[in-house]
Tab-separated table of C-alpha atoms in Angstrom:
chain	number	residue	atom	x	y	z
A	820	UNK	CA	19.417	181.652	-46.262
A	821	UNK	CA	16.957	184.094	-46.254
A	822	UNK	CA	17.071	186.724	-49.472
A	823	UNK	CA	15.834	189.569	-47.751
A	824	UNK	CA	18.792	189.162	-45.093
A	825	UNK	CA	21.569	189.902	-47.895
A	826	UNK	CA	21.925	193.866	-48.058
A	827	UNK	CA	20.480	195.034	-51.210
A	828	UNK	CA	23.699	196.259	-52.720
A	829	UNK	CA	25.234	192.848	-52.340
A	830	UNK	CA	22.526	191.452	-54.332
A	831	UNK	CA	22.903	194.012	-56.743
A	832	UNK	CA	27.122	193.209	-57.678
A	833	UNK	CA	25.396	189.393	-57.348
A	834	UNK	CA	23.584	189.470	-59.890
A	835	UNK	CA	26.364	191.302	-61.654
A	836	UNK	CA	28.584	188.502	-61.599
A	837	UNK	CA	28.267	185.959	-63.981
A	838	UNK	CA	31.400	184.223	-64.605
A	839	UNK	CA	34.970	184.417	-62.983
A	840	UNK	CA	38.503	183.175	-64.099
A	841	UNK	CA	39.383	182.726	-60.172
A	842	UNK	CA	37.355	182.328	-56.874
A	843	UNK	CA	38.845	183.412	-53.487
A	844	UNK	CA	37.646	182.799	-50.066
A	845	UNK	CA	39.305	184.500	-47.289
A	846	UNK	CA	38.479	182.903	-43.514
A	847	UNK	CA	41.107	184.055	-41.911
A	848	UNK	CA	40.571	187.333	-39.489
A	849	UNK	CA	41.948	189.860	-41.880
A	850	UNK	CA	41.574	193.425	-41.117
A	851	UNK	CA	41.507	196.110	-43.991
A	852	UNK	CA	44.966	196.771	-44.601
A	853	UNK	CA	45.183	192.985	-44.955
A	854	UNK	CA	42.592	192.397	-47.548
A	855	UNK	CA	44.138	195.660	-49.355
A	856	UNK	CA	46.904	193.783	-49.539
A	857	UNK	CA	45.719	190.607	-50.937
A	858	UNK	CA	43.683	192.316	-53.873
A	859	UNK	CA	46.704	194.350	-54.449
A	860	UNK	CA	48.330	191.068	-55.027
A	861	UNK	CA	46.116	189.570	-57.294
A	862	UNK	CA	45.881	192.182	-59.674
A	863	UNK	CA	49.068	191.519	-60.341
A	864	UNK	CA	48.638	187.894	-61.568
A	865	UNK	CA	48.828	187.619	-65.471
A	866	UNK	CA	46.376	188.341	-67.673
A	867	UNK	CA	44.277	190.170	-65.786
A	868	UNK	CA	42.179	187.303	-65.135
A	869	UNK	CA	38.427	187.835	-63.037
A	870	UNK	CA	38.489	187.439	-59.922
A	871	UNK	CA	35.681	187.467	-56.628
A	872	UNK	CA	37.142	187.661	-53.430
A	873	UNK	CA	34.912	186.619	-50.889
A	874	UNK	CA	35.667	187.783	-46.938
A	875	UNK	CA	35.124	187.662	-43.490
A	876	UNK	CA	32.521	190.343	-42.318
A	877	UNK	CA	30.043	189.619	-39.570
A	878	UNK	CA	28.334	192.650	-39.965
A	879	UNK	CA	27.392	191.558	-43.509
A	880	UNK	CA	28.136	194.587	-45.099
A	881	UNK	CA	28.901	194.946	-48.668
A	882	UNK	CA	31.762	197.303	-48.570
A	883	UNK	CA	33.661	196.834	-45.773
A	884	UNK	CA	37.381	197.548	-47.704
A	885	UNK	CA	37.839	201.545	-48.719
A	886	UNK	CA	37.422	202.319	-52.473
A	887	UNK	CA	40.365	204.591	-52.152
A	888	UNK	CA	42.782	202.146	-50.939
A	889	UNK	CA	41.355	199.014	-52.801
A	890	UNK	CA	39.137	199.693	-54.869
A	891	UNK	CA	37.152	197.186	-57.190
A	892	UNK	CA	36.935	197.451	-61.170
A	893	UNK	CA	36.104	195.205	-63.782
A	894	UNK	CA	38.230	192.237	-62.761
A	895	UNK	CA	38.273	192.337	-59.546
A	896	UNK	CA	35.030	192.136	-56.661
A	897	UNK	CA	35.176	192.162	-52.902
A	898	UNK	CA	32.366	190.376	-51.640
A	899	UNK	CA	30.937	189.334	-47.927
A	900	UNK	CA	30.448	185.840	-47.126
A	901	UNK	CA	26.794	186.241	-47.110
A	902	UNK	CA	26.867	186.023	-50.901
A	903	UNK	CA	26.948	182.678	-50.549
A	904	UNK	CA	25.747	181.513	-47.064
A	905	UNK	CA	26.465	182.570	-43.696
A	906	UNK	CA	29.731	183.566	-42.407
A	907	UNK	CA	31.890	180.915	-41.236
A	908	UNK	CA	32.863	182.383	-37.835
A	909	UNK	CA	34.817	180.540	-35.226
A	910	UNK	CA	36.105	177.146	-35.589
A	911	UNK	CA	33.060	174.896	-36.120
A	912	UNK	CA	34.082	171.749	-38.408
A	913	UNK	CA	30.788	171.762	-39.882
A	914	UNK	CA	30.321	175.698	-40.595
A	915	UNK	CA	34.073	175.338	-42.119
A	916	UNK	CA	33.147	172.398	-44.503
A	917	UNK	CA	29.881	174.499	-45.754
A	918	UNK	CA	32.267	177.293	-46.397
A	919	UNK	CA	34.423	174.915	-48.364
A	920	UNK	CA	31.418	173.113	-50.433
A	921	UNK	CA	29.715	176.388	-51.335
A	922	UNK	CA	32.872	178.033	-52.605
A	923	UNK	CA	33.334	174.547	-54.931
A	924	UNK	CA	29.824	175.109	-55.935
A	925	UNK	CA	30.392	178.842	-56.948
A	926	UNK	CA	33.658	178.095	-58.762
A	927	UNK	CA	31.945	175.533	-60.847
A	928	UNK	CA	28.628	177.961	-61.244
A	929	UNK	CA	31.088	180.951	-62.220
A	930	UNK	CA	32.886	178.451	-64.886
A	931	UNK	CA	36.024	179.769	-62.961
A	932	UNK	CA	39.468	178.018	-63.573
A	933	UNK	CA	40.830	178.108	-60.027
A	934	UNK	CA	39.843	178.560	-56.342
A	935	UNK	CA	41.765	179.399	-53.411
A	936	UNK	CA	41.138	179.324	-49.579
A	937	UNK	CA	43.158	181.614	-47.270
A	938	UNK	CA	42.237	180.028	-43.679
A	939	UNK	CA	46.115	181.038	-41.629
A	940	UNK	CA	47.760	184.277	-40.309
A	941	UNK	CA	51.156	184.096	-41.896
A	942	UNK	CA	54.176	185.816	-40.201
A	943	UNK	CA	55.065	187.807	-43.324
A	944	UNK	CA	51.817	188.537	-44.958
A	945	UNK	CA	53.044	189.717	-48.138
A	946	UNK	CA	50.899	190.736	-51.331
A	947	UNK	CA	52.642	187.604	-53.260
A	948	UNK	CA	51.841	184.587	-51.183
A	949	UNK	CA	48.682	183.955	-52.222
A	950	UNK	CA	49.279	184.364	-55.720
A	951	UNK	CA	51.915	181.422	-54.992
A	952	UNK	CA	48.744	178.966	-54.152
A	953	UNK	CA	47.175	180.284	-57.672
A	954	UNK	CA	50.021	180.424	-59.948
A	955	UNK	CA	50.473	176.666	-60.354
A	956	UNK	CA	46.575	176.441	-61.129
A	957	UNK	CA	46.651	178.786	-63.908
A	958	UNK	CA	50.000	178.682	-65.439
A	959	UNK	CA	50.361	174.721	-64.997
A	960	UNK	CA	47.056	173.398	-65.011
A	961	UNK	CA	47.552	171.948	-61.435
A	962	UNK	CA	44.806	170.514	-59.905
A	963	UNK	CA	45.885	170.866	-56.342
A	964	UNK	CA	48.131	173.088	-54.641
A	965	UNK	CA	48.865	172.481	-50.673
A	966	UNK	CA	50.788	174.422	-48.882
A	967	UNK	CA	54.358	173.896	-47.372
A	968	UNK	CA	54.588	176.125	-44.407
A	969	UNK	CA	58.264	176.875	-43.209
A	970	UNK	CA	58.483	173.984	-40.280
A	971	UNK	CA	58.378	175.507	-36.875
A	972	UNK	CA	60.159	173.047	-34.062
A	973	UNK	CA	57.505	173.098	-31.534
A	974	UNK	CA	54.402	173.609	-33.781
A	975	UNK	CA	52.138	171.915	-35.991
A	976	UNK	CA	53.292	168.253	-34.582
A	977	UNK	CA	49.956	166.865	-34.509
A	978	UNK	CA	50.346	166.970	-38.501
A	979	UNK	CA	53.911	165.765	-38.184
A	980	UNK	CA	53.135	163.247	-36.036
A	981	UNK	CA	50.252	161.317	-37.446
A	982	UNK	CA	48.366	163.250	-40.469
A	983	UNK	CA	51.722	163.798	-42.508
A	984	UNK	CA	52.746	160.284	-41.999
A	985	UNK	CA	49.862	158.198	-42.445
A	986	UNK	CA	48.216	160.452	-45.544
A	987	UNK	CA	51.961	159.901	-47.028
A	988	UNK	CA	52.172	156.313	-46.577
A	989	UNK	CA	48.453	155.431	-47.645
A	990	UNK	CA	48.429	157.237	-50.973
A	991	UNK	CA	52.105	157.255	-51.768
A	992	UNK	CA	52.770	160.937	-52.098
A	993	UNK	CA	55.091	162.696	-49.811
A	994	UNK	CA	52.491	166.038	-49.090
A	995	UNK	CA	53.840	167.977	-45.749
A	996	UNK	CA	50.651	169.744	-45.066
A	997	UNK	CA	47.806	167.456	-46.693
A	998	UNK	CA	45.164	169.292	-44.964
A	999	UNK	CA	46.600	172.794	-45.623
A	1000	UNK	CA	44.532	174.700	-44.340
A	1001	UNK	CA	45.443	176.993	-47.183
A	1002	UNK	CA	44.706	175.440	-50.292
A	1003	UNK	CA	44.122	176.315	-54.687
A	1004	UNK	CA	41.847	174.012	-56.343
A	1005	UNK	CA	41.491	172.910	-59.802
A	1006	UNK	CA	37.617	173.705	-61.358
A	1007	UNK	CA	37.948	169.672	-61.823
A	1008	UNK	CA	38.817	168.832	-58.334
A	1009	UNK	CA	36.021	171.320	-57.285
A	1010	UNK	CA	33.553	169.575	-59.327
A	1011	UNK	CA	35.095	166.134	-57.906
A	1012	UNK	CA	34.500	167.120	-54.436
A	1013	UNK	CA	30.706	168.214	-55.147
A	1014	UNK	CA	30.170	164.745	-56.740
A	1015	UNK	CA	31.277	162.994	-53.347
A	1016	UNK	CA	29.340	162.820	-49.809
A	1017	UNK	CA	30.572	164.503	-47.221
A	1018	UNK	CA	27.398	165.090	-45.480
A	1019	UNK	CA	28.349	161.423	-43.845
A	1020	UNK	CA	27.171	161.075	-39.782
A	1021	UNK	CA	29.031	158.912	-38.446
A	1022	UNK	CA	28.403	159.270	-34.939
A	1023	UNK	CA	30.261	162.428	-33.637
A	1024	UNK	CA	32.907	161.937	-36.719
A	1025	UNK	CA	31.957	163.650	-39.627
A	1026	UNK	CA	33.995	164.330	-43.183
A	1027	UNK	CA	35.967	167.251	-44.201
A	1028	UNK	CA	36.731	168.879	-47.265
A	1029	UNK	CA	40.257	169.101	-46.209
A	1030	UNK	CA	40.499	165.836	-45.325
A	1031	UNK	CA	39.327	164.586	-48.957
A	1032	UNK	CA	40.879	166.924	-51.037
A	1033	UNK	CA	44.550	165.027	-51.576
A	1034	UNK	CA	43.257	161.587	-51.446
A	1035	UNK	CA	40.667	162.272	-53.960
A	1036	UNK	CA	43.227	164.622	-56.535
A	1037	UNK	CA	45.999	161.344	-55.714
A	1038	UNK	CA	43.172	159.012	-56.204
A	1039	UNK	CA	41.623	160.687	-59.552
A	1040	UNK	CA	45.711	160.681	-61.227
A	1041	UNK	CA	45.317	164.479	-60.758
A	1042	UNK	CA	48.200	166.883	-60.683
A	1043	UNK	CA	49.529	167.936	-57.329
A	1044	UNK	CA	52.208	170.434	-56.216
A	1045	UNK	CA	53.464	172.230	-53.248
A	1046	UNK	CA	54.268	175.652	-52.776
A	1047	UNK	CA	56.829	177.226	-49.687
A	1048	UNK	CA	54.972	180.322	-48.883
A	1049	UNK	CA	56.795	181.201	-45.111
A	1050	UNK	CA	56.036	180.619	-41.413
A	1051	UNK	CA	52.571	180.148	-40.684
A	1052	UNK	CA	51.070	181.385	-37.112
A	1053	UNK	CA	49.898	178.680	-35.654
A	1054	UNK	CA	46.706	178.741	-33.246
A	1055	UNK	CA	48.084	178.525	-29.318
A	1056	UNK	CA	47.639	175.070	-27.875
A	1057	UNK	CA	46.686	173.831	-24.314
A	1058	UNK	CA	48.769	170.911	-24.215
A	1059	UNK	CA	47.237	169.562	-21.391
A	1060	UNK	CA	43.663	169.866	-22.968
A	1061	UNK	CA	44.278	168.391	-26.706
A	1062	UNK	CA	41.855	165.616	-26.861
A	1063	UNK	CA	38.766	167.412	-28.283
A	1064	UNK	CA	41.747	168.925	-30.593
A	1065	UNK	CA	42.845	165.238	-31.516
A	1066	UNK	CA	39.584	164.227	-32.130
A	1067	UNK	CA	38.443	166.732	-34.264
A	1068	UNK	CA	41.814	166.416	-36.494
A	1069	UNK	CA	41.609	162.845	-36.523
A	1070	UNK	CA	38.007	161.680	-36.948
A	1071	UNK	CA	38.225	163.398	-40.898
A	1072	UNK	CA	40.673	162.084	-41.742
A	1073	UNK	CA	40.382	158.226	-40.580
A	1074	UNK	CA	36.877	158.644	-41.817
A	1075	UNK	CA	38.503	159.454	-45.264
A	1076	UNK	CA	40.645	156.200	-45.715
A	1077	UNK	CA	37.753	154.423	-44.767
A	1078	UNK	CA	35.855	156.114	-48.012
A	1079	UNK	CA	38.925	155.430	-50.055
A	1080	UNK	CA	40.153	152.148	-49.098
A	1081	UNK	CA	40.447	150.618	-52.291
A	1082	UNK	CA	42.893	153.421	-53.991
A	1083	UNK	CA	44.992	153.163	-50.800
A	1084	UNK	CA	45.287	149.201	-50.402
A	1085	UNK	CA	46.764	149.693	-54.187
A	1086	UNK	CA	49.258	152.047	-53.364
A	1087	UNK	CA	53.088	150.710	-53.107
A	1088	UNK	CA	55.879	152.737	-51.869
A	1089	UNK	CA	56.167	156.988	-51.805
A	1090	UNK	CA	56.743	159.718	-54.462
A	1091	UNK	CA	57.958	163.490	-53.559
A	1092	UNK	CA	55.581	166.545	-54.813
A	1093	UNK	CA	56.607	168.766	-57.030
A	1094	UNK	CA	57.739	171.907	-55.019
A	1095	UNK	CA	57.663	175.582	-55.900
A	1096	UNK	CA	59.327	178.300	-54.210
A	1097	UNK	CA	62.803	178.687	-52.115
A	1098	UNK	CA	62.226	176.519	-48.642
A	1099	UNK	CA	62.949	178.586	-45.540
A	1100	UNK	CA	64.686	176.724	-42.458
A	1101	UNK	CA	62.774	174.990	-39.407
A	1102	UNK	CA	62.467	177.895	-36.999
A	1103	UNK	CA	63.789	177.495	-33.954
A	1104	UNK	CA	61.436	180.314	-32.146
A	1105	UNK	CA	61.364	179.379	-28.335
A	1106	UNK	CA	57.709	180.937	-27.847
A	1107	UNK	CA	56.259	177.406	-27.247
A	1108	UNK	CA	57.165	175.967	-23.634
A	1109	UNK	CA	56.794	171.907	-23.332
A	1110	UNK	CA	56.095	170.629	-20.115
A	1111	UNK	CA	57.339	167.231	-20.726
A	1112	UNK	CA	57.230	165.782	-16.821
A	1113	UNK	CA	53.360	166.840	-17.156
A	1114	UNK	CA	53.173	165.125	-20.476
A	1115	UNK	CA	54.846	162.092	-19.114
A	1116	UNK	CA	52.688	162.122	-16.089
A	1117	UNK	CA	49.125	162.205	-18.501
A	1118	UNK	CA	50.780	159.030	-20.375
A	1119	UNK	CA	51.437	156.843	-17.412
A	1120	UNK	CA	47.452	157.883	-15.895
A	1121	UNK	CA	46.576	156.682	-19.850
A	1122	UNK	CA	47.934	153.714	-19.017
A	1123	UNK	CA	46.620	153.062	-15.662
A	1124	UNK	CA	42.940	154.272	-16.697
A	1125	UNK	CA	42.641	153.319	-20.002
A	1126	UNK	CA	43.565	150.214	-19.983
A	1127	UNK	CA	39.815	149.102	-20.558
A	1128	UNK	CA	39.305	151.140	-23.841
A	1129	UNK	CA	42.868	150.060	-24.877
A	1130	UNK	CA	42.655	146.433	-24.462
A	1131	UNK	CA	39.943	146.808	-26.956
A	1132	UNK	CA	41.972	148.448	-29.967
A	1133	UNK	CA	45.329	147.583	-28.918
A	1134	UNK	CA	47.175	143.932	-29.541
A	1135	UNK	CA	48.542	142.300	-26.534
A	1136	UNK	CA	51.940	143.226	-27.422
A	1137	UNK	CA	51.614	146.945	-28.144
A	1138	UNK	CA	49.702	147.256	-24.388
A	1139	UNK	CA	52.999	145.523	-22.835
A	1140	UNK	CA	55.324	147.588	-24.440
A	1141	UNK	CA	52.902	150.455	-23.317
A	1142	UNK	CA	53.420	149.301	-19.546
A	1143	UNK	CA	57.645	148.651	-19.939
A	1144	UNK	CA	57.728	152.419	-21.107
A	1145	UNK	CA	55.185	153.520	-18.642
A	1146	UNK	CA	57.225	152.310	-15.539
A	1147	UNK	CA	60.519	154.125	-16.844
A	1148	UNK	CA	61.541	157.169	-15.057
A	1149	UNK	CA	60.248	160.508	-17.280
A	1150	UNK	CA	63.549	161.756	-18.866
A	1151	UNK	CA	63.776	157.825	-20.107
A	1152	UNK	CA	60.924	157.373	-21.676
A	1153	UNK	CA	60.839	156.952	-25.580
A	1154	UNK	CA	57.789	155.920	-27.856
A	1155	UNK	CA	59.882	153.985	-30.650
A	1156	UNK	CA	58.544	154.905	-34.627
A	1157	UNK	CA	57.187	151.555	-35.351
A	1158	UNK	CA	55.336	151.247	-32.262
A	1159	UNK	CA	53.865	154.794	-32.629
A	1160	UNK	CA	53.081	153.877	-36.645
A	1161	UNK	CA	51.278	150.246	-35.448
A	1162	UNK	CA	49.101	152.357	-32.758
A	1163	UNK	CA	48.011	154.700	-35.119
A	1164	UNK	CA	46.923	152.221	-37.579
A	1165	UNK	CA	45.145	150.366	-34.982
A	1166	UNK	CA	43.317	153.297	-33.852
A	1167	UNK	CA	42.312	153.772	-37.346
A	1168	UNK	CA	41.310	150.057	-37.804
A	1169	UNK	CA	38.885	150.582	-34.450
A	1170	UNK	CA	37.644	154.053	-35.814
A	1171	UNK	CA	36.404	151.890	-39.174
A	1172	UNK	CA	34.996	148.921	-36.968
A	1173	UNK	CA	33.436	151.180	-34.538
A	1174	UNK	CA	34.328	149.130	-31.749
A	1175	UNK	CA	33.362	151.713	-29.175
A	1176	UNK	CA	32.472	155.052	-29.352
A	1177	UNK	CA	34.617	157.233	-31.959
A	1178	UNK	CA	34.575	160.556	-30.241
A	1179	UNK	CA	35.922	158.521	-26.913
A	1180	UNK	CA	38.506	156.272	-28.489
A	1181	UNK	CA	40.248	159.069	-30.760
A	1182	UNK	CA	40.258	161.022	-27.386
A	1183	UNK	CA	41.645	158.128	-25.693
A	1184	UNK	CA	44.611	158.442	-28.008
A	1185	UNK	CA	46.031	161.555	-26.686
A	1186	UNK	CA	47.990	160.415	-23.595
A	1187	UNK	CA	50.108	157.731	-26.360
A	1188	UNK	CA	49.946	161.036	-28.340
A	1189	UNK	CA	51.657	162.800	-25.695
A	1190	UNK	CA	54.342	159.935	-25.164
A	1191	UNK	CA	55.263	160.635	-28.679
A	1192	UNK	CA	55.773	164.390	-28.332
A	1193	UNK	CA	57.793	163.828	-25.178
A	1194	UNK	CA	60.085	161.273	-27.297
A	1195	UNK	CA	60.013	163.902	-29.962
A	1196	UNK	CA	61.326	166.670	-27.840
A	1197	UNK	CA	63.747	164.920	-25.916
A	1198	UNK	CA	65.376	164.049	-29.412
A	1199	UNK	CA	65.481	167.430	-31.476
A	1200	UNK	CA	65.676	169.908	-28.238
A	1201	UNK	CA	69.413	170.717	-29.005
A	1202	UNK	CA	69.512	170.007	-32.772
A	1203	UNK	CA	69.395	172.489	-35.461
A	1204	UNK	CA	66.943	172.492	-38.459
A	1205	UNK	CA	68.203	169.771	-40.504
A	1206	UNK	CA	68.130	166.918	-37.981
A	1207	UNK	CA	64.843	167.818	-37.160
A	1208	UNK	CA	63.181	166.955	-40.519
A	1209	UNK	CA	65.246	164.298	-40.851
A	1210	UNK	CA	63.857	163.321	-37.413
A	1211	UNK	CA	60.125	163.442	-39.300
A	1212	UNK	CA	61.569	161.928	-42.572
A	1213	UNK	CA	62.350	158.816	-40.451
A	1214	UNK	CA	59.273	158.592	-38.552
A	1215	UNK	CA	57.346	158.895	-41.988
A	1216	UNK	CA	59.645	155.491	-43.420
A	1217	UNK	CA	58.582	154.229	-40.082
A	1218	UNK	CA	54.575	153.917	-41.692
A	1219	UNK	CA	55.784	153.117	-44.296
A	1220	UNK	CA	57.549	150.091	-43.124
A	1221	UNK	CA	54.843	149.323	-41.286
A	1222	UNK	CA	51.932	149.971	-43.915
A	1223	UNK	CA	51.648	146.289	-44.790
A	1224	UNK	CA	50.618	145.334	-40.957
A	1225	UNK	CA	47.728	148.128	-41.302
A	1226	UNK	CA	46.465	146.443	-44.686
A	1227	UNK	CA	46.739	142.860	-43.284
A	1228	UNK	CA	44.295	144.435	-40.067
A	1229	UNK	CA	42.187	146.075	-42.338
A	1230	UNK	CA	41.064	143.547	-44.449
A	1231	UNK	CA	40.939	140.806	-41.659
A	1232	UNK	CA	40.180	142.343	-38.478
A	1233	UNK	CA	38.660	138.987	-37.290
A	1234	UNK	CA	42.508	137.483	-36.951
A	1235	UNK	CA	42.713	139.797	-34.318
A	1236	UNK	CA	40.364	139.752	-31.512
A	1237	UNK	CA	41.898	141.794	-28.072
């Protein structure tokens, strides 16, 4: 980046800066009365530790938040993006993951105990919650924090579904929302994640700091913990158009058991997370509508036109169990755990062999994807909050039961030709 493009009075409380207790990077849209609120909060963590906040502001202005309502002072400075690099706008992977790795790089260059990243739009924001993904760092010398959103029904599934699941059964450590996106960060895990490569091309999959953060802290024997800080608003979904969606969820995070294969293959049976805060109950909001016959409908096409890609990731069996459930009438079909669990791991398995294209066989996996959400639905429609995370608890068991058939694959894919 270009000096001459920062505005001169950002350079100026730059150069200012030269060490921090805590680093904060806010990407979510916040307007004014929002980031008031957030510096309000932190002020009030204990001893009146140094913070920069950095924030969201296109027009790369300096002082975008009013002195009278928030105003900075010797602990405390409110700082654009462009302090760092340019402003992480949109939802680009790869302008996300340089947000990430220069805010690790100024937390270690500050000497600053603690980062935090504030991605979501909560339904309460309050001037507490982020101070929730801190306080563990600083009063417990946590290395991670991660958040534990109150579960909405209909929402966040993809994570429920697959990223929950499989990051729990690999690395042994029951984390509900292992890729956040709101996260604290140890100084130690910061300097962890500058150490590794995540500048990896691997065709049109590419690594995310997200996606590395747990399994490196689990792997390293650093400290984790979970915090409940409310319902998070969750971005709308086309659920007839998820498969760049899928794949850009997915390819991170198979790309990250790949890198860490040999902590994984280790790993025996689960462990909860310690868990701060009072849990709030699964909402059951009716704002998302689920057109199941549709869904059903895009699984039984999968079946009929993807037979070809399929047949090349999938064992014989899994394909004819695929065809049994794809000749049932709609309200009958169900996508048993283990099954789902084995497909999964065998999409994984072809992600590491590369045995076609990546970006085409992780979108190939969102009609089976769908399957499972219709089998989801049909089960936890009617049922209040409890029975639906037991519904998750027993699909999560499910990989677990099944983790030994993924390590067998992954160390002799040759046994298995399709």
């Amino acid at each position: 980046m270009e000096v001459d493009s920062i505005p001169q009075q950002t350079q100026e409380k730059t150069a200012q800066i030269v060490s921090a207790d805590i680093v904060v990077g806010v990407l979510a849209e916040f307007n004014q009365n929002e980031i008031n609120l957030l510096c309000e909060g932190l002020r009030t963590l204990p001893g009146s530790p140094r913070i920069v906040v950095l924030h969201r502001d296109p027009a790369g202005n300096a002082a975008t938040v009013n002195s009278r309502t928030a105003p900075e002072d010797a602990t405390l400075s409110l700082l654009p993006w462009s302090v760092i690099g340019p402003d992480p706008l949109g939802t680009p992977m790869q302008s996300i993951s340089i947000a990430f790795q220069s805010l690790f790089a100024l937390t270690v260059k500050l000497e600053a105990r603690a980062c935090c990243f504030v991605i979501s739009k909560m339904e309460s924001v309050t001037r507490q919650w982020v101070c929730q993904l801190l306080n563990p760092l600083l009063e417990s010398e946590f290395d991670l924090v991660v958040p534990h959103y109150a579960p909405h029904k209909w929402d966040g599934l993809l994570n429920s579904s697959i990223v929950y699941p499989l990051t729990r059964s690999l690395y042994g450590k029951r984390i509900h929302n292992p890729l956040g996106p709101d996260v604290g960060v140890s100084r130690r895990l910061a300097q962890k994640m500058l150490g590794i490569n995540l500048n990896t091309n691997a065709g049109s999959s590419q690594t995310h700091p997200l996606a590395s953060l747990a399994p490196l802290a689990v792997c390293s024997n650093l400290q984790l913990c979970q915090v409940h800080v409310g319902p998070r608003i969750y971005p709308s979904i086309d659920w007839m158009n998820l498969s760049s969606l899928v794949a850009q969820v997915l390819g991170p995070v198979f790309l990250e058991a790949e890198r860490s294969a040999v902590c994984w293959q280790r790993t025996r049976g689960t462990v909860s997370v310690p868990v701060r805060g009072e849990s709030a109950p699964v909402s059951e909001e009716t704002g998302t509508t689920l057109d199941l016959n549709r869904m059903v409908e895009t699984f039984k096409l999968g079946v009929r036109d993807l037979q070809e890609i399929w047949g090349l990731v999938l064992p014989p069996a899994t394909l004819f169990e695929l065809r049994k459930l794809s000749r049932l009438a709609p309200e009958r079909v169900r996508m048993p755990d283990e099954l789902w669990a084995r497909i999964v791991y065998d999409f994984a398995l072809a992600h590491r062999t590369r045995t076609i294209n990546r970006d085409h066989l992780l979108r190939s996996l969102t009609p089976l994807y769908l399957a499972w959400v219709v089998s989801y639905a049909r089960e936890v429609e009617t049922v209040g909050a409890a029975t639906v995370e037991q519904r998750i608890e027993r699909l999560a068991v499910a990989y677990e039961a099944t983790k030994p058939y993924f390590i067998s694959r992954w160390r002799w894919p040759d046994r298995f030709n399709p």
